[in-house]
Every structure is written in structure tokens, then in C-alpha cells.
PDB file of C-alpha atoms in Angstrom:
ATOM      1  CA  GLU G   1     -24.711 -10.696  -5.056  1.00  0.00           C
ATOM      2  CA  ALA G   2     -21.348  -8.407  -5.345  1.00  0.00           C
ATOM      3  CA  ASP G   3     -20.972  -6.941  -1.983  1.00  0.00           C
ATOM      4  CA  ILE G   4     -18.693  -5.141   0.482  1.00  0.00           C
ATOM      5  CA  TYR G   5     -18.937  -6.376   4.664  1.00  0.00           C
ATOM      6  CA  GLN G   6     -17.058  -5.109   7.326  1.00  0.00           C
ATOM      7  CA  THR G   7     -16.460  -7.330  10.548  1.00  0.00           C
ATOM      8  CA  PRO G   8     -17.328  -5.947  13.561  1.00  0.00           C
ATOM      9  CA  ARG G   9     -19.780  -3.117  13.226  1.00  0.00           C
ATOM     10  CA  TYR G  10     -19.085  -1.755  16.191  1.00  0.00           C
ATOM     11  CA  LEU G  11     -16.481  -2.848  18.492  1.00  0.00           C
ATOM     12  CA  VAL G  12     -15.736  -1.809  22.657  1.00  0.00           C
ATOM     13  CA  ILE G  13     -12.173  -2.832  23.677  1.00  0.00           C
ATOM     14  CA  GLY G  14      -9.582  -1.983  26.243  1.00  0.00           C
ATOM     15  CA  THR G  15      -6.549  -0.026  25.877  1.00  0.00           C
ATOM     16  CA  GLY G  16      -3.469  -2.031  24.905  1.00  0.00           C
ATOM     17  CA  LYS G  17      -5.354  -4.501  22.962  1.00  0.00           C
ATOM     18  CA  LYS G  18      -4.476  -6.150  19.506  1.00  0.00           C
ATOM     19  CA  ILE G  19      -8.143  -5.894  17.534  1.00  0.00           C
ATOM     20  CA  THR G  20      -8.454  -7.117  13.601  1.00  0.00           C
ATOM     21  CA  LEU G  21     -10.823  -4.875  11.707  1.00  0.00           C
ATOM     22  CA  GLU G  22     -12.079  -7.283   8.820  1.00  0.00           C
ATOM     23  CA  CYS G  23     -13.132  -6.327   5.477  1.00  0.00           C
ATOM     24  CA  SER G  24     -13.856  -8.387   2.717  1.00  0.00           C
ATOM     25  CA  GLN G  25     -15.843  -7.779  -1.105  1.00  0.00           C
ATOM     26  CA  THR G  26     -16.835 -10.136  -3.421  1.00  0.00           C
ATOM     27  CA  MET G  27     -16.486  -8.471  -6.723  1.00  0.00           C
ATOM     28  CA  GLY G  28     -12.582  -8.923  -7.882  1.00  0.00           C
ATOM     29  CA  HIS G  29     -12.362  -5.857  -7.531  1.00  0.00           C
ATOM     30  CA  ASP G  30      -8.230  -4.942  -7.473  1.00  0.00           C
ATOM     31  CA  LYS G  31      -7.661  -1.967  -5.458  1.00  0.00           C
ATOM     32  CA  MET G  32      -9.164  -1.885  -1.244  1.00  0.00           C
ATOM     33  CA  TYR G  33      -8.905   1.242   0.921  1.00  0.00           C
ATOM     34  CA  TRP G  34      -9.475   2.294   4.123  1.00  0.00           C
ATOM     35  CA  TYR G  35     -10.306   5.461   5.576  1.00  0.00           C
ATOM     36  CA  GLN G  36     -10.599   6.804   9.393  1.00  0.00           C
ATOM     37  CA  GLN G  37     -13.977   8.939   9.827  1.00  0.00           C
ATOM     38  CA  ASP G  38     -14.618  10.949  12.755  1.00  0.00           C
ATOM     39  CA  PRO G  39     -18.815  11.019  13.337  1.00  0.00           C
ATOM     40  CA  GLY G  40     -20.335  13.559  10.895  1.00  0.00           C
ATOM     41  CA  MET G  41     -16.041  14.566   9.780  1.00  0.00           C
ATOM     42  CA  GLU G  42     -14.449  13.882   6.541  1.00  0.00           C
ATOM     43  CA  LEU G  43     -12.443  11.068   5.453  1.00  0.00           C
ATOM     44  CA  HIS G  44      -8.918  10.464   6.040  1.00  0.00           C
ATOM     45  CA  LEU G  45      -7.498   7.611   3.375  1.00  0.00           C
ATOM     46  CA  ILE G  46      -4.849   5.675   6.289  1.00  0.00           C
ATOM     47  CA  HIS G  47      -4.314   2.755   3.760  1.00  0.00           C
ATOM     48  CA  TYR G  48      -4.699   1.941   0.078  1.00  0.00           C
ATOM     49  CA  SER G  49      -3.316  -1.826  -1.698  1.00  0.00           C
ATOM     50  CA  TYR G  50      -2.916  -1.877  -5.831  1.00  0.00           C
ATOM     51  CA  GLY G  51      -3.939  -5.796  -5.720  1.00  0.00           C
ATOM     52  CA  VAL G  52      -2.057  -8.765  -3.713  1.00  0.00           C
ATOM     53  CA  ASN G  53       0.857  -8.222  -1.458  1.00  0.00           C
ATOM     54  CA  SER G  54       0.770  -4.179  -2.634  1.00  0.00           C
ATOM     55  CA  THR G  55      -0.388  -1.884   0.271  1.00  0.00           C
ATOM     56  CA  GLU G  56       0.700   1.456   1.099  1.00  0.00           C
ATOM     57  CA  LYS G  57       0.549   4.033   3.633  1.00  0.00           C
ATOM     58  CA  GLY G  58      -2.126   6.870   2.901  1.00  0.00           C
ATOM     59  CA  ASP G  59      -2.323  10.575   3.499  1.00  0.00           C
ATOM     60  CA  LEU G  60      -3.329  10.477   7.490  1.00  0.00           C
ATOM     61  CA  SER G  61      -0.575   8.940   9.288  1.00  0.00           C
ATOM     62  CA  SER G  62      -1.662   5.728  10.900  1.00  0.00           C
ATOM     63  CA  GLU G  63      -0.365   3.237  13.705  1.00  0.00           C
ATOM     64  CA  SER G  64      -2.716   0.350  12.409  1.00  0.00           C
ATOM     65  CA  THR G  65      -0.877  -1.885   9.419  1.00  0.00           C
ATOM     66  CA  VAL G  66      -2.952  -3.475   6.789  1.00  0.00           C
ATOM     67  CA  SER G  67      -2.365  -6.877   4.822  1.00  0.00           C
ATOM     68  CA  ARG G  68      -3.282  -7.830   1.238  1.00  0.00           C
ATOM     69  CA  ILE G  69      -2.836 -12.322   1.169  1.00  0.00           C
ATOM     70  CA  ARG G  70      -5.531 -12.412  -0.943  1.00  0.00           C
ATOM     71  CA  THR G  71      -7.545 -10.309  -3.157  1.00  0.00           C
ATOM     72  CA  GLU G  72     -10.653 -10.079  -1.399  1.00  0.00           C
ATOM     73  CA  HIS G  73      -9.623  -9.650   1.861  1.00  0.00           C
ATOM     74  CA  PHE G  74      -7.745  -6.406   3.375  1.00  0.00           C
ATOM     75  CA  PRO G  75      -7.365  -6.195   7.190  1.00  0.00           C
ATOM     76  CA  LEU G  76      -6.255  -3.803   9.406  1.00  0.00           C
ATOM     77  CA  THR G  77      -4.356  -4.039  12.492  1.00  0.00           C
ATOM     78  CA  LEU G  78      -4.070  -2.041  15.682  1.00  0.00           C
ATOM     79  CA  GLU G  79      -1.457  -3.719  17.713  1.00  0.00           C
ATOM     80  CA  SER G  80      -2.294  -1.722  20.703  1.00  0.00           C
ATOM     81  CA  ALA G  81      -5.473   0.052  21.073  1.00  0.00           C
ATOM     82  CA  ARG G  82      -5.310   3.572  22.310  1.00  0.00           C
ATOM     83  CA  PRO G  83      -8.207   6.036  23.152  1.00  0.00           C
ATOM     84  CA  SER G  84      -7.243   8.033  20.153  1.00  0.00           C
ATOM     85  CA  HIS G  85      -8.037   5.433  18.200  1.00  0.00           C
ATOM     86  CA  THR G  86     -11.845   6.050  18.813  1.00  0.00           C
ATOM     87  CA  SER G  87     -13.015   6.545  14.970  1.00  0.00           C
ATOM     88  CA  GLN G  88     -15.337   4.878  12.521  1.00  0.00           C
ATOM     89  CA  TYR G  89     -12.916   3.185   9.742  1.00  0.00           C
ATOM     90  CA  LEU G  90     -14.454   2.194   6.487  1.00  0.00           C
ATOM     91  CA  CYS G  91     -13.507   0.376   4.009  1.00  0.00           C
ATOM     92  CA  ALA G  92     -14.099   0.598  -0.091  1.00  0.00           C
ATOM     93  CA  SER G  93     -12.775  -1.027  -2.950  1.00  0.00           C
ATOM     94  CA  SER G  94     -12.955  -0.075  -7.054  1.00  0.00           C
ATOM     95  CA  ASP G  95     -11.676  -1.252  -9.749  1.00  0.00           C
ATOM     96  CA  ARG G  96     -11.028   0.164 -13.454  1.00  0.00           C
ATOM     97  CA  ILE G  97     -13.597  -0.957 -15.463  1.00  0.00           C
ATOM     98  CA  ASN G  98     -16.207   1.692 -13.166  1.00  0.00           C
ATOM     99  CA  SER G  99     -13.664   4.187 -13.219  1.00  0.00           C
ATOM    100  CA  TYR G 100     -12.709   3.384 -10.180  1.00  0.00           C
ATOM    101  CA  GLU G 101     -16.019   4.602  -8.540  1.00  0.00           C
ATOM    102  CA  GLN G 102     -15.606   3.359  -4.875  1.00  0.00           C
ATOM    103  CA  TYR G 103     -17.857   1.073  -3.371  1.00  0.00           C
ATOM    104  CA  PHE G 104     -17.854   1.288   0.754  1.00  0.00           C
ATOM    105  CA  GLY G 105     -18.776  -1.039   3.537  1.00  0.00           C
ATOM    106  CA  PRO G 106     -20.934  -0.149   6.573  1.00  0.00           C
ATOM    107  CA  GLY G 107     -18.153   0.405   8.761  1.00  0.00           C
ATOM    108  CA  THR G 108     -16.722   0.134  11.796  1.00  0.00           C
ATOM    109  CA  ARG G 109     -17.406   1.941  14.951  1.00  0.00           C
ATOM    110  CA  LEU G 110     -14.697   1.507  17.186  1.00  0.00           C
ATOM    111  CA  THR G 111     -14.156   2.641  21.145  1.00  0.00           C
ATOM    112  CA  VAL G 112     -11.293   2.177  23.265  1.00  0.00           C
ATOM    113  CA  THR G 113     -11.477   2.498  26.593  1.00  0.00           C
TER     114      THR G 113
ATOM    115  CA  ALA D   1      -2.379  16.915  -6.344  1.00  0.00           C
ATOM    116  CA  GLN D   2      -5.997  17.484  -6.384  1.00  0.00           C
ATOM    117  CA  SER D   3      -8.594  18.859  -4.134  1.00  0.00           C
ATOM    118  CA  VAL D   4     -12.114  19.607  -3.500  1.00  0.00           C
ATOM    119  CA  ALA D   5     -14.006  22.361  -1.545  1.00  0.00           C
ATOM    120  CA  GLN D   6     -17.118  22.092  -0.660  1.00  0.00           C
ATOM    121  CA  PRO D   7     -17.950  25.551   1.030  1.00  0.00           C
ATOM    122  CA  GLU D   8     -20.989  25.180   3.277  1.00  0.00           C
ATOM    123  CA  ASP D   9     -20.596  22.531   6.586  1.00  0.00           C
ATOM    124  CA  GLN D  10     -24.428  23.012   6.419  1.00  0.00           C
ATOM    125  CA  VAL D  11     -27.494  23.019   4.489  1.00  0.00           C
ATOM    126  CA  ASN D  12     -31.338  23.636   5.671  1.00  0.00           C
ATOM    127  CA  VAL D  13     -34.131  23.919   3.446  1.00  0.00           C
ATOM    128  CA  ALA D  14     -37.935  23.135   3.366  1.00  0.00           C
ATOM    129  CA  GLU D  15     -39.427  20.257   2.364  1.00  0.00           C
ATOM    130  CA  GLY D  16     -40.548  20.819  -1.368  1.00  0.00           C
ATOM    131  CA  ASN D  17     -37.971  23.349  -1.467  1.00  0.00           C
ATOM    132  CA  PRO D  18     -34.975  22.869  -4.275  1.00  0.00           C
ATOM    133  CA  LEU D  19     -31.690  21.216  -2.502  1.00  0.00           C
ATOM    134  CA  THR D  20     -28.499  22.736  -3.876  1.00  0.00           C
ATOM    135  CA  VAL D  21     -25.185  21.409  -2.445  1.00  0.00           C
ATOM    136  CA  LYS D  22     -22.314  23.047  -3.360  1.00  0.00           C
ATOM    137  CA  CYS D  23     -18.830  21.831  -4.730  1.00  0.00           C
ATOM    138  CA  THR D  24     -14.913  22.887  -6.872  1.00  0.00           C
ATOM    139  CA  TYR D  25     -12.430  21.118  -7.322  1.00  0.00           C
ATOM    140  CA  SER D  26      -8.733  21.320  -8.573  1.00  0.00           C
ATOM    141  CA  VAL D  27      -7.406  18.231 -10.205  1.00  0.00           C
ATOM    142  CA  SER D  28      -3.714  18.470 -12.583  1.00  0.00           C
ATOM    143  CA  GLY D  29      -5.664  16.576 -15.750  1.00  0.00           C
ATOM    144  CA  ASN D  30      -9.673  15.810 -16.372  1.00  0.00           C
ATOM    145  CA  PRO D  31     -11.398  14.794 -13.427  1.00  0.00           C
ATOM    146  CA  TYR D  32     -13.459  12.008 -12.751  1.00  0.00           C
ATOM    147  CA  LEU D  33     -16.096  13.386 -10.157  1.00  0.00           C
ATOM    148  CA  PHE D  34     -18.279  11.708  -7.568  1.00  0.00           C
ATOM    149  CA  TRP D  35     -21.174  12.424  -4.595  1.00  0.00           C
ATOM    150  CA  TYR D  36     -21.848  10.076  -2.041  1.00  0.00           C
ATOM    151  CA  VAL D  37     -24.012  10.524   0.618  1.00  0.00           C
ATOM    152  CA  GLN D  38     -23.846   9.164   4.131  1.00  0.00           C
ATOM    153  CA  TYR D  39     -26.476   8.383   6.817  1.00  0.00           C
ATOM    154  CA  PRO D  40     -25.618   7.666  10.698  1.00  0.00           C
ATOM    155  CA  ASN D  41     -23.621   4.814  11.453  1.00  0.00           C
ATOM    156  CA  ARG D  42     -23.758   3.396   7.611  1.00  0.00           C
ATOM    157  CA  GLY D  43     -20.723   3.699   5.031  1.00  0.00           C
ATOM    158  CA  LEU D  44     -20.821   5.673   2.134  1.00  0.00           C
ATOM    159  CA  GLN D  45     -23.664   5.388  -0.741  1.00  0.00           C
ATOM    160  CA  PHE D  46     -22.952   6.200  -3.894  1.00  0.00           C
ATOM    161  CA  LEU D  47     -25.327   9.148  -5.648  1.00  0.00           C
ATOM    162  CA  LEU D  48     -23.545   9.793  -9.154  1.00  0.00           C
ATOM    163  CA  LYS D  49     -20.651  10.242 -11.079  1.00  0.00           C
ATOM    164  CA  TYR D  50     -19.512  12.651 -14.047  1.00  0.00           C
ATOM    165  CA  ILE D  51     -17.125  10.786 -15.911  1.00  0.00           C
ATOM    166  CA  THR D  52     -17.479  12.226 -19.647  1.00  0.00           C
ATOM    167  CA  GLY D  53     -20.592  12.922 -22.178  1.00  0.00           C
ATOM    168  CA  ASP D  54     -22.992  15.280 -21.163  1.00  0.00           C
ATOM    169  CA  ASN D  55     -22.027  17.565 -18.183  1.00  0.00           C
ATOM    170  CA  LEU D  56     -25.745  16.920 -16.418  1.00  0.00           C
ATOM    171  CA  VAL D  57     -25.995  13.567 -14.941  1.00  0.00           C
ATOM    172  CA  LYS D  58     -28.778  12.189 -13.020  1.00  0.00           C
ATOM    173  CA  GLY D  59     -28.330   9.777 -10.430  1.00  0.00           C
ATOM    174  CA  SER D  60     -29.817   7.934  -7.222  1.00  0.00           C
ATOM    175  CA  TYR D  61     -33.077   9.240  -5.600  1.00  0.00           C
ATOM    176  CA  GLY D  62     -34.147  12.227  -7.644  1.00  0.00           C
ATOM    177  CA  PHE D  63     -30.560  14.146  -7.521  1.00  0.00           C
ATOM    178  CA  GLU D  64     -28.770  15.545 -10.415  1.00  0.00           C
ATOM    179  CA  ALA D  65     -24.958  17.260 -10.427  1.00  0.00           C
ATOM    180  CA  GLU D  66     -24.084  19.946 -13.640  1.00  0.00           C
ATOM    181  CA  PHE D  67     -20.729  19.379 -14.556  1.00  0.00           C
ATOM    182  CA  ASN D  68     -18.620  22.667 -14.746  1.00  0.00           C
ATOM    183  CA  LYS D  69     -15.127  22.676 -16.358  1.00  0.00           C
ATOM    184  CA  SER D  70     -14.600  26.408 -16.431  1.00  0.00           C
ATOM    185  CA  GLN D  71     -16.350  26.947 -12.699  1.00  0.00           C
ATOM    186  CA  THR D  72     -14.174  23.849 -11.872  1.00  0.00           C
ATOM    187  CA  SER D  73     -17.350  23.025 -10.060  1.00  0.00           C
ATOM    188  CA  PHE D  74     -19.937  19.647  -9.791  1.00  0.00           C
ATOM    189  CA  HIS D  75     -22.899  21.318  -7.660  1.00  0.00           C
ATOM    190  CA  LEU D  76     -25.721  18.879  -6.359  1.00  0.00           C
ATOM    191  CA  LYS D  77     -29.470  19.492  -7.153  1.00  0.00           C
ATOM    192  CA  LYS D  78     -32.940  18.225  -6.132  1.00  0.00           C
ATOM    193  CA  PRO D  79     -35.526  19.781  -7.320  1.00  0.00           C
ATOM    194  CA  SER D  80     -37.768  19.189  -3.954  1.00  0.00           C
ATOM    195  CA  ALA D  81     -36.233  18.035  -1.321  1.00  0.00           C
ATOM    196  CA  LEU D  82     -37.284  15.386   1.448  1.00  0.00           C
ATOM    197  CA  VAL D  83     -36.252  14.884   4.653  1.00  0.00           C
ATOM    198  CA  SER D  84     -35.472  11.462   3.875  1.00  0.00           C
ATOM    199  CA  ASP D  85     -32.685  13.321   2.247  1.00  0.00           C
ATOM    200  CA  SER D  86     -31.230  14.399   5.249  1.00  0.00           C
ATOM    201  CA  ALA D  87     -27.503  13.572   5.642  1.00  0.00           C
ATOM    202  CA  LEU D  88     -24.167  13.736   4.683  1.00  0.00           C
ATOM    203  CA  TYR D  89     -22.925  14.532   1.455  1.00  0.00           C
ATOM    204  CA  PHE D  90     -19.365  14.069   0.014  1.00  0.00           C
ATOM    205  CA  CYS D  91     -18.013  15.574  -3.239  1.00  0.00           C
ATOM    206  CA  ALA D  92     -14.739  13.515  -4.701  1.00  0.00           C
ATOM    207  CA  VAL D  93     -12.808  13.686  -7.297  1.00  0.00           C
ATOM    208  CA  ARG D  94      -9.792  11.524  -8.910  1.00  0.00           C
ATOM    209  CA  ASP D  95      -7.886  12.188 -11.714  1.00  0.00           C
ATOM    210  CA  SER D  96      -8.230  10.305 -15.127  1.00  0.00           C
ATOM    211  CA  GLY D  97      -4.540  10.052 -15.374  1.00  0.00           C
ATOM    212  CA  ASP D  98      -4.510   8.467 -12.244  1.00  0.00           C
ATOM    213  CA  SER D  99      -4.294   4.995 -12.362  1.00  0.00           C
ATOM    214  CA  TRP D 100      -4.224   3.953  -8.906  1.00  0.00           C
ATOM    215  CA  GLY D 101      -7.729   4.970  -8.597  1.00  0.00           C
ATOM    216  CA  LYS D 102      -7.214   7.250  -5.325  1.00  0.00           C
ATOM    217  CA  PHE D 103     -10.232  10.089  -4.277  1.00  0.00           C
ATOM    218  CA  GLN D 104     -10.060  13.161  -2.976  1.00  0.00           C
ATOM    219  CA  PHE D 105     -12.971  13.469  -0.457  1.00  0.00           C
ATOM    220  CA  GLY D 106     -14.290  17.257   0.797  1.00  0.00           C
ATOM    221  CA  ALA D 107     -15.100  18.078   3.869  1.00  0.00           C
ATOM    222  CA  GLY D 108     -18.900  16.750   3.539  1.00  0.00           C
ATOM    223  CA  THR D 109     -21.703  19.073   3.839  1.00  0.00           C
ATOM    224  CA  GLN D 110     -24.429  18.497   6.667  1.00  0.00           C
ATOM    225  CA  VAL D 111     -27.706  18.680   4.743  1.00  0.00           C
ATOM    226  CA  VAL D 112     -30.808  19.171   7.176  1.00  0.00           C
ATOM    227  CA  VAL D 113     -34.560  19.158   5.350  1.00  0.00           C
ATOM    228  CA  THR D 114     -37.396  20.182   8.056  1.00  0.00           C
ATOM    229  CA  PRO D 115     -41.051  19.351   7.000  1.00  0.00           C
TER     230      PRO D 115
END
């Protein structure tokens, strides 16, 4: 079944740790996105990718980095986590066949203590 | 540039009454419009979209939306709300000429349906 997965779903980590949030999709979509969302608030695009080896920063400045080595995989890394990084991170993917309708993963809720 | 406005932070409605969530947009080209719903601690779920054709779009869970080009609006409606419709609703727009697929999301509207 085609889907988009995010792991972990919940993560509590101490300040200064390096973390990687995983996102994978099985739909073969060329475009993938990372959004940051505080609970009950609007979504902010922090990174996007048009395909393998193509990544761009989004509208909201973020200290995180991303990579796109394989079409299906779009991990997000924080080199040194801080309490200000506490948020929910949503991954999405799309392609032109469905007019770029974005399909969302379940999200990772990150808490940095 | 593209933008989306959801003028109401929260909409309160009694179960069984009609539900409307407002959305207006601005885009330089032709708009592709979307509605998503989000339940607590979950990702966004697709409800419906307008790409072209009939201005009235029907979607999941009994929701529909009407595209109004002159008013640049895409309001979400449901004839009879359920308590289970209580959630956060997002409107989104993208320019049909933008092949990069980036969305502009609204700030979201919290819907509260009371029994």
C-alpha cells in the first residue's frame, strides 16, 4: 500500500544532541517537503526537495539540514538540538499526476529538554 | 506570490447544524485549492481539492467546497456537522503554473462541534 512514514512518532531528547527524523514514501513522488508546526498552529515550510540531490530551504529559517539521496527517503537532521526546536515536524510528498496534492505523514513530535 | 486567509481562528457549531469554514486566497495565476483536516497529534488528511471544472467540489466525510473566482474564495461546508468533525482545518493554494508544487497554507481554523 502506498504511504508516507515518519519515525520516530515521539522523541524526547536533551539539549546538544544530534538527531535525525526519518521520512519515507512508497508512492514514487519526486517532490518532498518538511513542515514545522507548533501545536494547533499554522504550518511553516522549512525544507523541500524536487528530486534526488535537489534540496532547498523553505520560507521559515531553520537550523536543520536535509538530504535526498534516494527518491523515497528525505531525512531531516538537527546537529545540536535546543529547546527552541521543540515542535511537531510533518513530512509530505507530491507529484504532478495528482496536481501536486500533498500527502502527509503522521508527524514527529520533538521535545528538547 | 500566493497567500491564504482563514479569517476565523475558531468556529463553534451545534451538532446537526450546518458548518462553514471560510477561506480566501490570492495567487498570480490560476489557483489549485485544497482543504485538509488535522486531528490532535496527527498529520494532515486530504478532504478535497479544486483544480478545474465544476465550481462545487465534493470530498470526504460529507464535506464540500465552492470555488468562487470573483470573490477569490473557497469555503468549506458540511450540511450537518458531527461531533467527530471537531478538528483543525487548513485551506491551501498553489499556483497552477508553479511546477515546484509548493503550497501556501492558511493559519488554520479550529472547529468545535458541541453535542
